[in-house]
Short mmCIF file of C-alpha atoms in Angstrom, two decimals:
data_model
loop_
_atom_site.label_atom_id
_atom_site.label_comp_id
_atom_site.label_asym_id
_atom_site.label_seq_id
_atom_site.Cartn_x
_atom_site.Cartn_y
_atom_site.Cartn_z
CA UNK A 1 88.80 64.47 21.35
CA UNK A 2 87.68 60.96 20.43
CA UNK A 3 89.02 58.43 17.85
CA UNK A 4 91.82 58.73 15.97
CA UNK A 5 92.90 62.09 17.14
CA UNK A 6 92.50 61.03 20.77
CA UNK A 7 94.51 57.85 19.42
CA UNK A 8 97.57 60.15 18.28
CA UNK A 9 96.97 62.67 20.86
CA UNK A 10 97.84 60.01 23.88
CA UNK A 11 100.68 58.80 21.70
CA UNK A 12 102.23 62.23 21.22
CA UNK A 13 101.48 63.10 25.36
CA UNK A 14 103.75 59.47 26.15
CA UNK A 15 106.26 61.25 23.63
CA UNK A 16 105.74 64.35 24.77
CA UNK A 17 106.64 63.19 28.60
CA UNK A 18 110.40 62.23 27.37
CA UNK A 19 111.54 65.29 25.57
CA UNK A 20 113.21 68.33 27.04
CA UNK A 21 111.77 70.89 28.69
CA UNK A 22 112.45 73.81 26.46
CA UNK A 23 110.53 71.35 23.59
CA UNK A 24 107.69 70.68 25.47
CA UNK A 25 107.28 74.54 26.28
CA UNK A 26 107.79 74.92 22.62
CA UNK A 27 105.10 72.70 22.14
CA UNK A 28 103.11 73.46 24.69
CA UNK A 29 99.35 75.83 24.73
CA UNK A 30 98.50 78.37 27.42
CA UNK A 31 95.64 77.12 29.99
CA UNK A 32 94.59 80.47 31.20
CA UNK A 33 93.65 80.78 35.13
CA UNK A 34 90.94 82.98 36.66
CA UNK A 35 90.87 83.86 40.18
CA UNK A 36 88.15 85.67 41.42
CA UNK A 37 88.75 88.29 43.54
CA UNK A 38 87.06 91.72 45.51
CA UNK A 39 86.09 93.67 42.47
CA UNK A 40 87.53 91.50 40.13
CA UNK A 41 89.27 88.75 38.56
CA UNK A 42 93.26 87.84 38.36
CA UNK A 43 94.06 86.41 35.10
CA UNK A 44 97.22 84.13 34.54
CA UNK A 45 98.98 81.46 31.51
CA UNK A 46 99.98 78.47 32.44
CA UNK A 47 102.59 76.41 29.77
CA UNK A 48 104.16 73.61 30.76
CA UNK A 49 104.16 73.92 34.47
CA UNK A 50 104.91 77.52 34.39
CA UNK A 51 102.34 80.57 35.77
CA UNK A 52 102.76 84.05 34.64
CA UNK A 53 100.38 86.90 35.67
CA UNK A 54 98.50 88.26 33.01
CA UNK A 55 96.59 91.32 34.32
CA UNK A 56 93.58 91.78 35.65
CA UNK A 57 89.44 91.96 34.75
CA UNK A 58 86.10 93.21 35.88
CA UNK A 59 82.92 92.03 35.36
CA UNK A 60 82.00 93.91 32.50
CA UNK A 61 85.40 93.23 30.66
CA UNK A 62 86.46 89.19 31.46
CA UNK A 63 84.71 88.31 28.24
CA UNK A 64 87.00 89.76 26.29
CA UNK A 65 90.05 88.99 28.38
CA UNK A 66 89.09 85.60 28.09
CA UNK A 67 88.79 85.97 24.05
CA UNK A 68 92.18 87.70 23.93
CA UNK A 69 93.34 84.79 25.44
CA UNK A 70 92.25 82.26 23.88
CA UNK A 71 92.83 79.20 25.66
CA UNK A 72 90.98 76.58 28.23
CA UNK A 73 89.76 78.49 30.98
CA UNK A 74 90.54 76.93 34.86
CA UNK A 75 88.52 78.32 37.54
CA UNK A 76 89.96 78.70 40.85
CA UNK A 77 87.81 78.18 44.22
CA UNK A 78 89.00 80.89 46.11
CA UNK A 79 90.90 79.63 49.34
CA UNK A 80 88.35 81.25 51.81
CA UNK A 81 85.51 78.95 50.02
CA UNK A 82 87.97 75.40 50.32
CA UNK A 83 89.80 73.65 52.91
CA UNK A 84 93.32 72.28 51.95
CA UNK A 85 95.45 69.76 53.69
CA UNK A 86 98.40 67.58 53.21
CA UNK A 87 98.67 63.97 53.82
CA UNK A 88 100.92 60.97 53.54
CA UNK A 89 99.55 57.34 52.16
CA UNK A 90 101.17 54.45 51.68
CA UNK A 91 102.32 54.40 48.20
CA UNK A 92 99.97 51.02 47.92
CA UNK A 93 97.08 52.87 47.93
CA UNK A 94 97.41 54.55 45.01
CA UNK A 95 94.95 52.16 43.34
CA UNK A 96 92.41 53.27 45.29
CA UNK A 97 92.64 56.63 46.40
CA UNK A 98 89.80 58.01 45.66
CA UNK A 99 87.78 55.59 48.27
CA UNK A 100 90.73 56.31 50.79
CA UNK A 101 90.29 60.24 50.32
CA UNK A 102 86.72 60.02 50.53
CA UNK A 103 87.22 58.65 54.13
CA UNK A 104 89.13 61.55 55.04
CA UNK A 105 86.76 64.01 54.50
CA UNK A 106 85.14 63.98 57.44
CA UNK A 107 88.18 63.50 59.90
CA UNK A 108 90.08 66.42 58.62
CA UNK A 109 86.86 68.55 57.77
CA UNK A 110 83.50 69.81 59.71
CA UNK A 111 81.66 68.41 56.38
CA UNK A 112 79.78 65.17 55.31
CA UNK A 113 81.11 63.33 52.09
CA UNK A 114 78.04 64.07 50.26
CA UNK A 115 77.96 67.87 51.06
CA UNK A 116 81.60 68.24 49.39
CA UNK A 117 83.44 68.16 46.05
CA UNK A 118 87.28 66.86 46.55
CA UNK A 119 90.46 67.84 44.27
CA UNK A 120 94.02 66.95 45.13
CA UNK A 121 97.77 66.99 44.04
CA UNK A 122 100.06 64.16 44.26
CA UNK A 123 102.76 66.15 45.18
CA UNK A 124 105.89 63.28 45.55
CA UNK A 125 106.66 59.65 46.60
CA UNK A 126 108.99 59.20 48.94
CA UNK A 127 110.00 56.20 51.33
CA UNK A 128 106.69 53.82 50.07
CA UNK A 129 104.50 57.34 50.56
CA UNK A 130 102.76 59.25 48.82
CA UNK A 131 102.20 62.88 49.37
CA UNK A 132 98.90 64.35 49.41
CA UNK A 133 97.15 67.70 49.06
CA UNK A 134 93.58 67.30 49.67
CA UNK A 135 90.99 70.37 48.59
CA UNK A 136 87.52 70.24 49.65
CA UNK A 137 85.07 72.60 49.04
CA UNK A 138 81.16 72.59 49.97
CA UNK A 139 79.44 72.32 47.05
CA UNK A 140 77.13 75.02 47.61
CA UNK A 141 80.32 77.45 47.12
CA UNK A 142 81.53 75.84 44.03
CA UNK A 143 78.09 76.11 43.02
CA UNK A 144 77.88 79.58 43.94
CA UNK A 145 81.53 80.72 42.32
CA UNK A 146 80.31 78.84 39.44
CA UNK A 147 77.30 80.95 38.76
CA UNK A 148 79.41 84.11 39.71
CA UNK A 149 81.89 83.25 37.12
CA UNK A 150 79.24 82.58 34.03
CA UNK A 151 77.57 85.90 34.88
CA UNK A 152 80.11 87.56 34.53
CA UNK A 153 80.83 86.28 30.76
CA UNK A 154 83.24 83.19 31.52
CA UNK A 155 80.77 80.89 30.13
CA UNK A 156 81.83 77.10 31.52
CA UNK A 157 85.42 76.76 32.42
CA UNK A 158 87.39 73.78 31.34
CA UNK A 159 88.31 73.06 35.21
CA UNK A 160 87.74 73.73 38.89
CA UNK A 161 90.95 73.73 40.43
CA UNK A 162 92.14 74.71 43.89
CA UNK A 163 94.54 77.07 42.76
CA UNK A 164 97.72 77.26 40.27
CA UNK A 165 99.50 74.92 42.64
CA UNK A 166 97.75 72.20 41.01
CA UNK A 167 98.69 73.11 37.66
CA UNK A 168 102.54 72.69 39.34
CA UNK A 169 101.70 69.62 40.78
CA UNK A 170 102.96 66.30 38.61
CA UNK A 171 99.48 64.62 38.93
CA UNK A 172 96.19 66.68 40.06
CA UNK A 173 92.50 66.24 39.99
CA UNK A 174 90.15 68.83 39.78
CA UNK A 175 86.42 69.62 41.72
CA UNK A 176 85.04 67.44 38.70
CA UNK A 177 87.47 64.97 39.13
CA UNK A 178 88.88 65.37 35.67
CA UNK A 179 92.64 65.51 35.10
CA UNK A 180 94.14 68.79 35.96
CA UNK A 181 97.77 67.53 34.07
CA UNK A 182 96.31 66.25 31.20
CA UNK A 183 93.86 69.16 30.54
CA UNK A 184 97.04 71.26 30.77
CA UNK A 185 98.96 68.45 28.19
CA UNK A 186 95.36 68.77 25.99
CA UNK A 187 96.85 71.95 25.34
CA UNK A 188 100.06 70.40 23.14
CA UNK A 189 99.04 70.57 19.16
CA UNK A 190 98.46 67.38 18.70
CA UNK A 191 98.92 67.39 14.82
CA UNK A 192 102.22 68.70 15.41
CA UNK A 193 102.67 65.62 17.75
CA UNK A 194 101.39 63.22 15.49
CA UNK A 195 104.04 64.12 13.10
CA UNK A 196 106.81 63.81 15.77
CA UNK A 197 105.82 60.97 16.28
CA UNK A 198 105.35 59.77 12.48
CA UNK A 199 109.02 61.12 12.25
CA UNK A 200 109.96 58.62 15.33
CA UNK A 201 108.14 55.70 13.92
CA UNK A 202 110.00 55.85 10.83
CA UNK A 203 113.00 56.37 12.37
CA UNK A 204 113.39 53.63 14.53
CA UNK A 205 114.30 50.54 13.82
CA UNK A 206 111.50 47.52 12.84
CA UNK A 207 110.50 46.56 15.96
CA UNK A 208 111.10 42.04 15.79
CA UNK A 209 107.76 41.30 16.58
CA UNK A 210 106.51 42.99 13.37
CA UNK A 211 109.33 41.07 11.54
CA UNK A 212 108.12 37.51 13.41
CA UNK A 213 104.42 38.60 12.19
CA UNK A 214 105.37 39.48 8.53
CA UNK A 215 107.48 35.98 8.20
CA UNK A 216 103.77 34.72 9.71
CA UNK A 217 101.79 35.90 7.26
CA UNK A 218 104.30 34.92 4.30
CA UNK A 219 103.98 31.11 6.10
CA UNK A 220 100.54 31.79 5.75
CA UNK A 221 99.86 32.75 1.57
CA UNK A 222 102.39 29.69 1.27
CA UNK A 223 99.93 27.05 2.62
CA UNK A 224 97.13 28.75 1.18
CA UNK A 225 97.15 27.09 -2.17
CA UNK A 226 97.56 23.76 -0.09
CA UNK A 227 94.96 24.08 1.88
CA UNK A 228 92.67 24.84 -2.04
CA UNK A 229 94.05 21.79 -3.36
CA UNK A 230 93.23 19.82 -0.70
CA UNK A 231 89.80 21.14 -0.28
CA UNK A 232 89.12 20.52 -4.16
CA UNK A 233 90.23 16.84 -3.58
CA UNK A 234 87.92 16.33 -0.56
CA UNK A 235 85.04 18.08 -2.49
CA UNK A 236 86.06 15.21 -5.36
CA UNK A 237 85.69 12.12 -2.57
CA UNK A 238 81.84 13.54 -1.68
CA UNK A 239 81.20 13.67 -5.15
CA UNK A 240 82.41 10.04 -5.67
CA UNK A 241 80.94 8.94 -2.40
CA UNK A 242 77.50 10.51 -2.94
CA UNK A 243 77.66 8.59 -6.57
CA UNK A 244 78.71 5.20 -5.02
CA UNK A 245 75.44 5.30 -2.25
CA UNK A 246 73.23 5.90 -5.37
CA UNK A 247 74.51 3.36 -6.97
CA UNK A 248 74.52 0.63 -4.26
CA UNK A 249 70.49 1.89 -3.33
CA UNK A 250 69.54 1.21 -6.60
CA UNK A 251 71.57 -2.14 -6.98
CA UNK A 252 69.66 -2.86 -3.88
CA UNK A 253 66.35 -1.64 -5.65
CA UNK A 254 66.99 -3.64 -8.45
CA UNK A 255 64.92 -7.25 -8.69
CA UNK A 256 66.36 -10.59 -9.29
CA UNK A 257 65.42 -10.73 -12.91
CA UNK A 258 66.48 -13.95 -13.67
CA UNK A 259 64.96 -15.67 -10.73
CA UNK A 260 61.91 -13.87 -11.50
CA UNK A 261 62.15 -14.72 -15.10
CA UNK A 262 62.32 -18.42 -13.98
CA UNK A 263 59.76 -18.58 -11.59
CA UNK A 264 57.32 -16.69 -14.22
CA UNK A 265 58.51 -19.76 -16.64
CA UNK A 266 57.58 -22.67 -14.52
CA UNK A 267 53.79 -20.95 -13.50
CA UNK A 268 53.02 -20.75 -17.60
CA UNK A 269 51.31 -23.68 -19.09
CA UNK A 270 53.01 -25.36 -21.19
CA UNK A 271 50.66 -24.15 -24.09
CA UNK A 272 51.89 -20.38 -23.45
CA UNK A 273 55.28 -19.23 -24.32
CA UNK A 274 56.99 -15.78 -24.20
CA UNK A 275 57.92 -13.03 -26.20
CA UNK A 276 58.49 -9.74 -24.08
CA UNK A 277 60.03 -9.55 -20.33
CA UNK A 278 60.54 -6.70 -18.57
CA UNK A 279 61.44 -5.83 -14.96
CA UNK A 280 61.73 -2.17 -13.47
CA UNK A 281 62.23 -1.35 -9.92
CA UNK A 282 58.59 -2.48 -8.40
CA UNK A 283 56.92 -3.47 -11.95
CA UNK A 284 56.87 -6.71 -14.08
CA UNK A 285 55.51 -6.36 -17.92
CA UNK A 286 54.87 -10.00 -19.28
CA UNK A 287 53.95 -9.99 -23.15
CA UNK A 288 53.29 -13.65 -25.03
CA UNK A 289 50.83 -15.99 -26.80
CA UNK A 290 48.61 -18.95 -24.76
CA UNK A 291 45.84 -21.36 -26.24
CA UNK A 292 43.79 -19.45 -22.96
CA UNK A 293 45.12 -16.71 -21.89
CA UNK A 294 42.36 -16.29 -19.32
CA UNK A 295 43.66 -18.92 -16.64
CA UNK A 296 47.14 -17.03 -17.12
CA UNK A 297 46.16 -14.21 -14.23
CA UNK A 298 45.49 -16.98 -11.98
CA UNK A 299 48.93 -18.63 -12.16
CA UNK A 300 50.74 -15.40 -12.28
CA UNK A 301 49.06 -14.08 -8.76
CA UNK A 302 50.02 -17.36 -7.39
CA UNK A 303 53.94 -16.65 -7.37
CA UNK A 304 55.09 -15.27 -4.44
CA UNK A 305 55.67 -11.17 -4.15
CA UNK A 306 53.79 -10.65 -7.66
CA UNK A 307 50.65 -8.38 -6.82
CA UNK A 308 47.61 -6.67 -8.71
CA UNK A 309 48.02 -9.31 -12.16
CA UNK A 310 46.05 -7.99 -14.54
CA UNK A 311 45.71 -7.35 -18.88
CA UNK A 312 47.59 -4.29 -19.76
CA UNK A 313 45.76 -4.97 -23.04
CA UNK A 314 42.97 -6.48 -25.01
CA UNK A 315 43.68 -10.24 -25.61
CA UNK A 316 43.89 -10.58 -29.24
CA UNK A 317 43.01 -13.68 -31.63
CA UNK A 318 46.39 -14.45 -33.33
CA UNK A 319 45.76 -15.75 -36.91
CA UNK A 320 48.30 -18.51 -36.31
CA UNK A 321 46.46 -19.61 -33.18
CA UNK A 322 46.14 -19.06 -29.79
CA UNK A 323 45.65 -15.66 -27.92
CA UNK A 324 48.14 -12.61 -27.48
CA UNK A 325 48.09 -11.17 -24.20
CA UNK A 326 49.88 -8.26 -22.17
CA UNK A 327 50.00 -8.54 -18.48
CA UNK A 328 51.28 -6.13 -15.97
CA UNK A 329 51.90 -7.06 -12.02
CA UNK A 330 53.37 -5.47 -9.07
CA UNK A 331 56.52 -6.32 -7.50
CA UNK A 332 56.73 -6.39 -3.63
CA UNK A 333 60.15 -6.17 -2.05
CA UNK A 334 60.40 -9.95 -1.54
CA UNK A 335 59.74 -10.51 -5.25
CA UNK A 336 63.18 -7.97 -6.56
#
């Protein structure tokens, strides 16, 4: 079970864990046990803790048994294939148990760790103890009662447990190492559950730190239309500070036009006079009449920062006298 039903199942098992007894058998699925035996197979239900005998099955007829049922199948390792002891741990150790168990295996059994397959019951913890069952079993023979159990028709059981003591037991692991209490707690509908607990939800009362978070969240939508207005304003200040840098870069372009004007004035002869001026960023457009224009590209190239004089035009003969002219000249930096 994965995502949201495993989400609502572990919520309805913590639920589950404080109502009575009679409602959790109520609530509760059969895990059905199989013990192999001569000639056979004993077959038992186990709800909520409790194991009741449900007959018995041969080979040829455990399939259907087993269908009848209806229910998670736990195999059992018969006790002449498995060692079982007790122990007591400190109560500390329950962290790491598994490390501490597997260093038991070899003082309280003829095997090697990696030859084995361990299961155990916490059985009670008392005076900073715990209390220990310990199962080991070579693996060969769970291997072997494995294959036994799967010919016979029992396909792949759920778990590998030592016996039904472990489905009695408060907290167990099986031979895999999977939970033998919460495979037997799998059993509890969890829809069913998840409605429970719906039912609880509603009927308890709103927990404050959802209240603190709502009162959050209103805090929140209040300063959002703050926070816009002052993001607008700030997006108006780049807009006017982005137009005040052009502006000052081309002030700064911009040439000196009346000092240019001027100096243009005093290089003219005094036979040549003016009738057009223009400056642009880098470019200076003269346009006028002279007695000889010729000498004029001479005097103009002379002034500093004024580059490449030349006619933008034919010179004309002006019926009134003199010459018309149109000269063009580049500004250097200096010059603006």
């Amino acid at each position: 079970m994965t995502g949201l039903g495993a989400i609502i199942g572990a919520w309805g098992e913590g639920l589950a864990a404080g109502l009575p007894r009679r409602l959790r058998s109520m609530l509760g699925r059969s895990l059905t046990i199989v013990e192999p035996v001569a000639g056979g197979f004993l077959l038992f239900a186990a709800r909520s803790g409790n194991v009741q005998p449900k007959g018995t099955a041969s080979t040829g007829d455990l399939a259907r048994h087993l269908a009848a049922l209806g229910s998670p199948v736990a195999l059992v390792v018969p006790a002449a294939d498995r060692v079982s002891a007790p122990l007591s741990v400190p109560a500390s150790a329950r962290r790491a148990l598994g490390s501490l168990l597997d260093g038991e295996v070899e003082r309280l059994t003829p095997f090697k760790r990696g030859e084995v397959r361990l299961a155990y019951d916490l059985l009670e913890e008392r005076d900073g103890k715990l209390q220990i069952r310990l199962h080991v079993v070579p693996k060969t023979r769970l291997e072997a009662a494995l294959r036994q159990f799967e010919a016979a028709g029992g396909g792949k059981p759920a778990l590998m447990i030592a016996g039904a003591e472990q489905i009695r037991a408060s907290s167990a692991l099986d031979f895999n190492a999977a939970p033998v209490t919460a495979q037997g707690r799998r059993g509890f509908l969890w829809p069913a559950m998840a409605t429970l607990s719906i039912l609880l939800a509603l009927l308890s009362p709103l927990p404050k730190p959802y209240v603190e978070l709502q009162d959050v969240s209103a805090g929140i939508d209040r300063l959002r239309s703050e926070v816009a207005s002052v993001q607008s304003a700030r997006a108006a200040l780049d807009r006017h500070r982005t137009l005040a840098e052009q502006l000052q870069t081309a002030l700064a372009a911009s040439p000196d036009a009346p000092g240019l004007l001027d100096a243009v004035t005093q290089a003219l002869p005094d036979d040549a006079w003016l009738t057009g001026f223009e400056v642009r960023p880098g470019r200076l457009t003269l346009e006028g009449f002279a007695r000889d224009a010729s000498g004029l590209l001479e005097e103009l190239q002379a002034l500093p920062g004024v580059t490449e004089v030349r006619f933008e035009a034919p010179v004309t003969r002006d019926p009134g006298g003199g010459e018309r002219f149109r000269i063009g000249a580049a500004l250097e930096p200096s010059a603006r």
